[in-house]
mmCIF file of C-alpha atoms in Angstrom:
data_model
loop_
_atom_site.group_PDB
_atom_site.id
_atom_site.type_symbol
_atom_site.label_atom_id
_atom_site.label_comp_id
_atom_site.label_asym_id
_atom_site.label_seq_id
_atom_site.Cartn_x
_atom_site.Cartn_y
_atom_site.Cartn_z
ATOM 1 C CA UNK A 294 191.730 265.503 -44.056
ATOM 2 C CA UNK A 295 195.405 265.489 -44.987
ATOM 3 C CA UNK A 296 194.957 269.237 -45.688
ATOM 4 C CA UNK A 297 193.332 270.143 -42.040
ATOM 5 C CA UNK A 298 196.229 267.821 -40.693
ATOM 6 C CA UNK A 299 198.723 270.359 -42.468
ATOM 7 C CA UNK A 300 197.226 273.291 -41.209
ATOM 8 C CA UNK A 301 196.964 271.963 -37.828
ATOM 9 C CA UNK A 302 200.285 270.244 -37.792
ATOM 10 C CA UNK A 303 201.485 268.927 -35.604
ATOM 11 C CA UNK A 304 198.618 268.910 -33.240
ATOM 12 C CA UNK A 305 197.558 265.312 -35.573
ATOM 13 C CA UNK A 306 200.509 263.404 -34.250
ATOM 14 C CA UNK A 307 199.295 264.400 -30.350
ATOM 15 C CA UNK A 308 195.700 263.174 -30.559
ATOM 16 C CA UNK A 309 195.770 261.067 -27.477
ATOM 17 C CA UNK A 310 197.651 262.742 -25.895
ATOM 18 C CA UNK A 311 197.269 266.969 -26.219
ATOM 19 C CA UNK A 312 194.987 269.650 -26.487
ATOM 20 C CA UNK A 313 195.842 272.944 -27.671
ATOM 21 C CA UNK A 314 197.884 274.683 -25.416
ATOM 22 C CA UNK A 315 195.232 276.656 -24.017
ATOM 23 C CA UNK A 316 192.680 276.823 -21.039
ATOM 24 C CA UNK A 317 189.409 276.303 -23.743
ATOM 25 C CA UNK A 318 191.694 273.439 -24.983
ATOM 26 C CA UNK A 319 190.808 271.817 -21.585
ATOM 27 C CA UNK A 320 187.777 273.122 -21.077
ATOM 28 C CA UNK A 321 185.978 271.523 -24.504
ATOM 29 C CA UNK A 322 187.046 268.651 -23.646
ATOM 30 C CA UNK A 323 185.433 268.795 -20.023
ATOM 31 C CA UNK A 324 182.354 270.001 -21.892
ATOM 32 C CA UNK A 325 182.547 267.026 -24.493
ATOM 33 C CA UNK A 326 182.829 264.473 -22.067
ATOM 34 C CA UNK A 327 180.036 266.162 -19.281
ATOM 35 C CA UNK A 328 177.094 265.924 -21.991
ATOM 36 C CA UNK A 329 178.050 262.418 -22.890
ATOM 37 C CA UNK A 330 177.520 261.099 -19.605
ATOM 38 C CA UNK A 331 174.574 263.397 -18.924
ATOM 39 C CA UNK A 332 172.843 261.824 -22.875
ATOM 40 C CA UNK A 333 173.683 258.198 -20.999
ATOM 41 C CA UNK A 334 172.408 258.774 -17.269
ATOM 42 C CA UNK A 335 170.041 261.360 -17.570
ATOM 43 C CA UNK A 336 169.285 263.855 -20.236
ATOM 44 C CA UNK A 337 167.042 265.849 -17.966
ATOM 45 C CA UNK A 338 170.055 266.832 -16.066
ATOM 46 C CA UNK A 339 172.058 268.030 -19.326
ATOM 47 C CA UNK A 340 173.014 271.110 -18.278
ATOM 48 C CA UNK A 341 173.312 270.529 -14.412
ATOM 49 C CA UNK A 342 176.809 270.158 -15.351
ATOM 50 C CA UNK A 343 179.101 269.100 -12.170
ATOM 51 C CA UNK A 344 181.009 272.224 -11.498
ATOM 52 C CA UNK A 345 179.643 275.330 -9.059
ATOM 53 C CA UNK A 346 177.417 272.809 -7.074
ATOM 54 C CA UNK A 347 174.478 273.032 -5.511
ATOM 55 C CA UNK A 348 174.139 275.687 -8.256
ATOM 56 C CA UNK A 349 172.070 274.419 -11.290
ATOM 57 C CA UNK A 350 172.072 275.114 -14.961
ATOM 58 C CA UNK A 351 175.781 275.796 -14.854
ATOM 59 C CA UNK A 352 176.439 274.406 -18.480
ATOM 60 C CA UNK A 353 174.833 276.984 -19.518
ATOM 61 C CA UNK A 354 176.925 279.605 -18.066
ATOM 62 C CA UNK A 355 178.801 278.843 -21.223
ATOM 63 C CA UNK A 356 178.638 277.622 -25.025
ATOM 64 C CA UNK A 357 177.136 274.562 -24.017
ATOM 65 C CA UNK A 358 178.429 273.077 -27.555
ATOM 66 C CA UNK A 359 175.491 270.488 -27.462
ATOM 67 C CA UNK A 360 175.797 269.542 -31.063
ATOM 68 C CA UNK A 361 179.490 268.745 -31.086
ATOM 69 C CA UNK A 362 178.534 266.986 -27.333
ATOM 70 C CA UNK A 363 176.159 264.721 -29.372
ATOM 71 C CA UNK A 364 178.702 263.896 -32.608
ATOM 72 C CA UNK A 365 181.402 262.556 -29.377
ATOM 73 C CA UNK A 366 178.890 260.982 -26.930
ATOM 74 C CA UNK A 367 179.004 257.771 -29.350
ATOM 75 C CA UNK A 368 183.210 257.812 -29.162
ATOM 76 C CA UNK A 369 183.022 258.604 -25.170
ATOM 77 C CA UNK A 370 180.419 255.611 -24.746
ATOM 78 C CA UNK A 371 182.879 253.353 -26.581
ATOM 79 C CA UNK A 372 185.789 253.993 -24.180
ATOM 80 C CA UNK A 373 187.785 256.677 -26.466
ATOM 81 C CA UNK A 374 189.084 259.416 -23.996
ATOM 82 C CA UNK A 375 187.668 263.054 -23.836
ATOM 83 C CA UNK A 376 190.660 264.631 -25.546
ATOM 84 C CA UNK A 377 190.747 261.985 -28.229
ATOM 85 C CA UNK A 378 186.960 262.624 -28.885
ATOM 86 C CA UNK A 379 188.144 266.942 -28.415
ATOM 87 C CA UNK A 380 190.757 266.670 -30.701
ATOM 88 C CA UNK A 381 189.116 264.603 -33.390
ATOM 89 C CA UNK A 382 185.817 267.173 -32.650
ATOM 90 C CA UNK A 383 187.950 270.146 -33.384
ATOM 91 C CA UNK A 384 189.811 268.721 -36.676
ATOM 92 C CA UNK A 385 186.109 267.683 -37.893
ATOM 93 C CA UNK A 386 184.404 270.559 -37.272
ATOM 94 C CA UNK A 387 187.434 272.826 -39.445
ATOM 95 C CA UNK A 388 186.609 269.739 -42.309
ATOM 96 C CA UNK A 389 182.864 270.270 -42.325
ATOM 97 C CA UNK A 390 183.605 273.763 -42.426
ATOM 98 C CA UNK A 391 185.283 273.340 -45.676
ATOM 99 C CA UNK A 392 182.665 270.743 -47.493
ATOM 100 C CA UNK A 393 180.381 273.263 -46.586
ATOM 101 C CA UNK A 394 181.855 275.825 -48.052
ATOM 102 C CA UNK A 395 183.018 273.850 -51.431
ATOM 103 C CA UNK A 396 179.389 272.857 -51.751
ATOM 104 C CA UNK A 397 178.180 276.350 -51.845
ATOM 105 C CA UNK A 398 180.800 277.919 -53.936
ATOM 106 C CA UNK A 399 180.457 275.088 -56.227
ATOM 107 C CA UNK A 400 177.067 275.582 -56.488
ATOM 108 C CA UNK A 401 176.881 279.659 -57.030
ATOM 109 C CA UNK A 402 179.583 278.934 -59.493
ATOM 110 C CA UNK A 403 179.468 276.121 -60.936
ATOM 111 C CA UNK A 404 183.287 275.512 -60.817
ATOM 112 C CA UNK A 405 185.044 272.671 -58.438
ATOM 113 C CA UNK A 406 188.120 273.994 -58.812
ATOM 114 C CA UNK A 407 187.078 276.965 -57.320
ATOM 115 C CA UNK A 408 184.840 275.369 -54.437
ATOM 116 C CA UNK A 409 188.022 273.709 -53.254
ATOM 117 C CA UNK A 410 189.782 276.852 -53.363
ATOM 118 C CA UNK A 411 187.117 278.772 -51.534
ATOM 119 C CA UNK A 412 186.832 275.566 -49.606
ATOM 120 C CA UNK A 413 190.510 276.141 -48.330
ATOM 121 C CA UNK A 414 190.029 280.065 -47.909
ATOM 122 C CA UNK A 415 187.635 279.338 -45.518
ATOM 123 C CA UNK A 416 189.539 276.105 -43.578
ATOM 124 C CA UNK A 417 192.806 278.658 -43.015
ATOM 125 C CA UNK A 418 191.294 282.355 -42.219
ATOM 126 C CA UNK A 419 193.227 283.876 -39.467
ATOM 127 C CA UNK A 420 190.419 284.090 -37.443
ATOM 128 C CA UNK A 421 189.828 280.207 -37.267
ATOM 129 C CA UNK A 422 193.909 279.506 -36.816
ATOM 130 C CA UNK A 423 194.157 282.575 -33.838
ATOM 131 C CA UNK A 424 190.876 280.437 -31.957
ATOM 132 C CA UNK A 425 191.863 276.672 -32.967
ATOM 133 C CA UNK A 426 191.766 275.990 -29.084
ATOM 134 C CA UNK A 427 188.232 277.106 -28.905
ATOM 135 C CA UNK A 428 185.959 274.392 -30.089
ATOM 136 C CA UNK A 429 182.448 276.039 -31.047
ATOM 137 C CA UNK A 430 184.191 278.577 -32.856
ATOM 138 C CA UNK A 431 185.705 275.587 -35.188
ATOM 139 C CA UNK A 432 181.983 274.318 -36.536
ATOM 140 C CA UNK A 433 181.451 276.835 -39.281
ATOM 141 C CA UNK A 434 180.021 274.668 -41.325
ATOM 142 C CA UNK A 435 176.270 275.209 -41.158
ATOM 143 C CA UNK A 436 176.857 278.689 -42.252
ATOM 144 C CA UNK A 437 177.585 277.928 -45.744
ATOM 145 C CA UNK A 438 175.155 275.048 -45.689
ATOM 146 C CA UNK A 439 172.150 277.749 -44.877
ATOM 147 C CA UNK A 440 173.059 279.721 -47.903
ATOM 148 C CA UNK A 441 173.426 276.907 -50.125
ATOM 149 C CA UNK A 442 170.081 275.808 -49.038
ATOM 150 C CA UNK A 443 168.809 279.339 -49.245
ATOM 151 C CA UNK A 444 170.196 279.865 -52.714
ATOM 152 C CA UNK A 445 168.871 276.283 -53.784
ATOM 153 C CA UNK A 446 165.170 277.278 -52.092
ATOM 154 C CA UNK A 447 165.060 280.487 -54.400
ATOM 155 C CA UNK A 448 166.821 279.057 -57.556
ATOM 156 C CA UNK A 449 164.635 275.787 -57.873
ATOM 157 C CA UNK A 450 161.744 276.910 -55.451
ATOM 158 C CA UNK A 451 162.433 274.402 -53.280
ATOM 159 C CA UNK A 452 159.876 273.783 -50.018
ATOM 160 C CA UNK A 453 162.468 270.917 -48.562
ATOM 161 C CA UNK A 454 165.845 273.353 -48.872
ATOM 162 C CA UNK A 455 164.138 275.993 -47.473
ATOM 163 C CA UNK A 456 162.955 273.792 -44.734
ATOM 164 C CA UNK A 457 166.761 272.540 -44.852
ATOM 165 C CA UNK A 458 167.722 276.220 -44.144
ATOM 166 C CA UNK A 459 165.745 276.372 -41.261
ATOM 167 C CA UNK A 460 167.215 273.215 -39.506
ATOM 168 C CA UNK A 461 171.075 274.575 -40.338
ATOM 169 C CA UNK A 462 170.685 277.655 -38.843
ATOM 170 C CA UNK A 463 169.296 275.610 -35.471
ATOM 171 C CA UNK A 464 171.974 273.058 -36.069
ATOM 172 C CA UNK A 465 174.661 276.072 -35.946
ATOM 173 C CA UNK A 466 172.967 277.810 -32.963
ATOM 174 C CA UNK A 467 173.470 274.328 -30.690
ATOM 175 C CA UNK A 468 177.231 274.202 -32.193
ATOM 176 C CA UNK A 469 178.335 277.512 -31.259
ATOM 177 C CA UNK A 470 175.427 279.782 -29.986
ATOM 178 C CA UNK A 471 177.489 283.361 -31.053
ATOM 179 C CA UNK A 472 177.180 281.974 -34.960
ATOM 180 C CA UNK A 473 173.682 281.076 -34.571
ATOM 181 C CA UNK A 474 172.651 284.398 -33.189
ATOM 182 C CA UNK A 475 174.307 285.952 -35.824
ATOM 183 C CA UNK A 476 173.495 283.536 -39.014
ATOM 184 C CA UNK A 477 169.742 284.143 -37.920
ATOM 185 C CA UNK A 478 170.144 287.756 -38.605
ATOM 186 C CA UNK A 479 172.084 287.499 -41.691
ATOM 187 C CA UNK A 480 169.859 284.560 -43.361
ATOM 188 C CA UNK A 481 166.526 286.520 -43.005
ATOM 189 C CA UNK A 482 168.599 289.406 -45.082
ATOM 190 C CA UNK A 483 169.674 286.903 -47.496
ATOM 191 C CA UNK A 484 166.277 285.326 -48.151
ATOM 192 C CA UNK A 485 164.681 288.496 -48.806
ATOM 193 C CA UNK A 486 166.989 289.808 -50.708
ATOM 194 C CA UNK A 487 166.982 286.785 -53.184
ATOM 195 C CA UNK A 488 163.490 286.452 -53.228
ATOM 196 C CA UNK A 489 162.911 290.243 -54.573
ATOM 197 C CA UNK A 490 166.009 290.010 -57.200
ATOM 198 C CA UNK A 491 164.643 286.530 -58.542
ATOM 199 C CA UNK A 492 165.473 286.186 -62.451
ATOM 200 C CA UNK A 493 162.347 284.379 -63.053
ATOM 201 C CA UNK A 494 159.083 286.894 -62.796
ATOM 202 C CA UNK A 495 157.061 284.863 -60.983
ATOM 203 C CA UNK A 496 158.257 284.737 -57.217
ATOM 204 C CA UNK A 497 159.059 281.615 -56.084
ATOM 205 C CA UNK A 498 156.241 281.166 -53.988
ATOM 206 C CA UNK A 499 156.918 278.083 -52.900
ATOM 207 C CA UNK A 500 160.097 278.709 -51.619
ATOM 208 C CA UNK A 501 158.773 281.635 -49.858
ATOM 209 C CA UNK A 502 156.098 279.636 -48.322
ATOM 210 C CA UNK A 503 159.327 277.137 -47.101
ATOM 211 C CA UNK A 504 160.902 279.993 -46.270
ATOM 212 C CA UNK A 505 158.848 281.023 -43.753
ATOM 213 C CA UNK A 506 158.274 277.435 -42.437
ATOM 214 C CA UNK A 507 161.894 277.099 -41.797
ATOM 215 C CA UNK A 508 162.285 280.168 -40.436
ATOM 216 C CA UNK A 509 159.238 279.314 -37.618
ATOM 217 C CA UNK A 510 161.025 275.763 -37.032
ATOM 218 C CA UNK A 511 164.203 277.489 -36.420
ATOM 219 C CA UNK A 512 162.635 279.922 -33.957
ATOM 220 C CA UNK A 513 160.838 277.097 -32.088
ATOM 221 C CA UNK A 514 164.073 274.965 -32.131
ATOM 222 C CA UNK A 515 166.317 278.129 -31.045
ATOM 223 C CA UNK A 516 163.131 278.855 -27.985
ATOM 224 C CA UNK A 517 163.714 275.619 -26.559
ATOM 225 C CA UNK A 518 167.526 275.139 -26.969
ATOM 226 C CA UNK A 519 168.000 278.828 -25.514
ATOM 227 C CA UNK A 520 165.684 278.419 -22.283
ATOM 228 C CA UNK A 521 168.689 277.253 -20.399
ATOM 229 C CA UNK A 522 170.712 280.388 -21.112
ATOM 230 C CA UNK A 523 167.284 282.971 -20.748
ATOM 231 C CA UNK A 524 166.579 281.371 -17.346
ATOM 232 C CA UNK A 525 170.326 281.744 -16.141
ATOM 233 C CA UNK A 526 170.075 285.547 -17.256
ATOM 234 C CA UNK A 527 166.708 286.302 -15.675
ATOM 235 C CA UNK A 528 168.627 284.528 -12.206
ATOM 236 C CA UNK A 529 172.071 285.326 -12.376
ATOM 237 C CA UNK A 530 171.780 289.020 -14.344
ATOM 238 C CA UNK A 531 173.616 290.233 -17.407
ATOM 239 C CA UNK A 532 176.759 291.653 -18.304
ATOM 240 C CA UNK A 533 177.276 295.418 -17.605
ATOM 241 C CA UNK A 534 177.544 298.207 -20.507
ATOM 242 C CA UNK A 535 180.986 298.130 -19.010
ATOM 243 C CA UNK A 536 182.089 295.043 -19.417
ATOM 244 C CA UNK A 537 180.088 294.475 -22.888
ATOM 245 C CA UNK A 538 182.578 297.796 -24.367
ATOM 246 C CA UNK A 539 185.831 296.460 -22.773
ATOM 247 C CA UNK A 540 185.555 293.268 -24.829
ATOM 248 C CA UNK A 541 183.922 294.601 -27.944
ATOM 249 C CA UNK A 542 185.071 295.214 -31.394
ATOM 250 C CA UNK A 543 186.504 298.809 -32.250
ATOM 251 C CA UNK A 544 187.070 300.180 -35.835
ATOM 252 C CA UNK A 545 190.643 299.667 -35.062
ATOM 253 C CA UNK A 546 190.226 295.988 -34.175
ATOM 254 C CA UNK A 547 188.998 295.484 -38.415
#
């Protein structure tokens, strides 16, 4: 923690009392402290979020950052303030980033030493520093956590961590829907390409099998979380081929 208070620094002396000098700052907070009183009144109303009314569904006009809504709700409830619970949200999420990432490394490698290294790689890319006002882009962690599991599925042919795999890549999706989207992608790559280049010669069924269980849990998961977002698309339309280029990555950009 000491570490993520030196990269943040000073931003741990202003808990209370700051949030990164930036709209999102502001706006994670708002978004912290809406789903905690919609989990405490009424759930069914989670994402008939109090801004744009009569219009409903509004939270999900955004990230709705329902994981990281969930991990606050208990500090909200308690009487903590929303940019307490958004500051201490933010800080956490860079930490679990890193323990996810020194548990992988450690475990392709072997090596603690260099698990904290990689672990500290990953808590300080430029990337993460350039968006620390921007909450869901913060909780990286389940990222390394699905290719641990992944790795530890094929490796031991494990049915429970590739079930485990499954339920990361959902828990990323509700922490920052952009990751999710993408770590689905990149973890059905992954698990195919360990599966073929397995040392031992026979396949680790097994893990395949959990594999492919994980993978249907996460798509059920990912059906129901998204429904929110598909129904707001289907009503309010999608972004133009105009807009989509405007804000899109160029070769340049790299």
């Amino acid at each position: 923690m000491s570490f993520v208070c030196f990269l943040t620094w000073p931003q741990c002396l202003y808990l209370a009392t700051r949030v990164a000098s930036h709209d999102d700052g502001f706006f994670g907070a708002w978004r912290v402290a809406w789903i905690a009183h919609a989990l405490r009144t009424d759930p069914s109303q989670l994402y008939d979020a109090n801004i744009f009314y009569p219009d409903r569904g509004t939270l999900a006009n955004t990230d709705a950052v329902i994981l990281e809504g969930a991990l606050g709700s208990p500090l909200l409830w308690a009487g903590a303030s929303p940019v307490v619970v958004y500051n201490l949200l933010v800080l956490g999420g860079i930490l679990a980033s890193g323990l996810g990432m020194f548990l992988l490394v450690r475990h392709l490698t072997g090596d603690s030493l260099g698990g904290l290294v990689a672990a500290a790689v990953f808590m300080m890319v430029p990337y993460r520093v350039e968006h620390f006002e921007h909450l869901e882009l913060q909780w990286t962690c389940f990222i390394p956590l699905s290719f641990w599991a992944i790795h530890k599925a094929i490796d031991e042919s494990s049915f429970v961590h590739a079930l485990l795999a499954g339920v990361f890549v959902w828990l990323q999706l509700i922490a920052c829907v952009y990751y999710g989207v993408f770590l689905g992608a990149v973890v059905f790559v992954l698990s195919g390409l360990l599966f073929v280049s397995a040392r031992n010669s026979n396949r680790p069924v097994k893990a395949l099998v959990g594999l492919m269980a994980g993978g249907l849990i996460a798509v059920l998961l990912a059906i129901v979380s998204l429904r929110p977002y598909f129904a707001n698309a289907s009503r309010l339309g999608t972004r133009s081929l105009t807009d989509i280029g405007a804000h899109s990555a160029f070769f340049s950009s790299y």
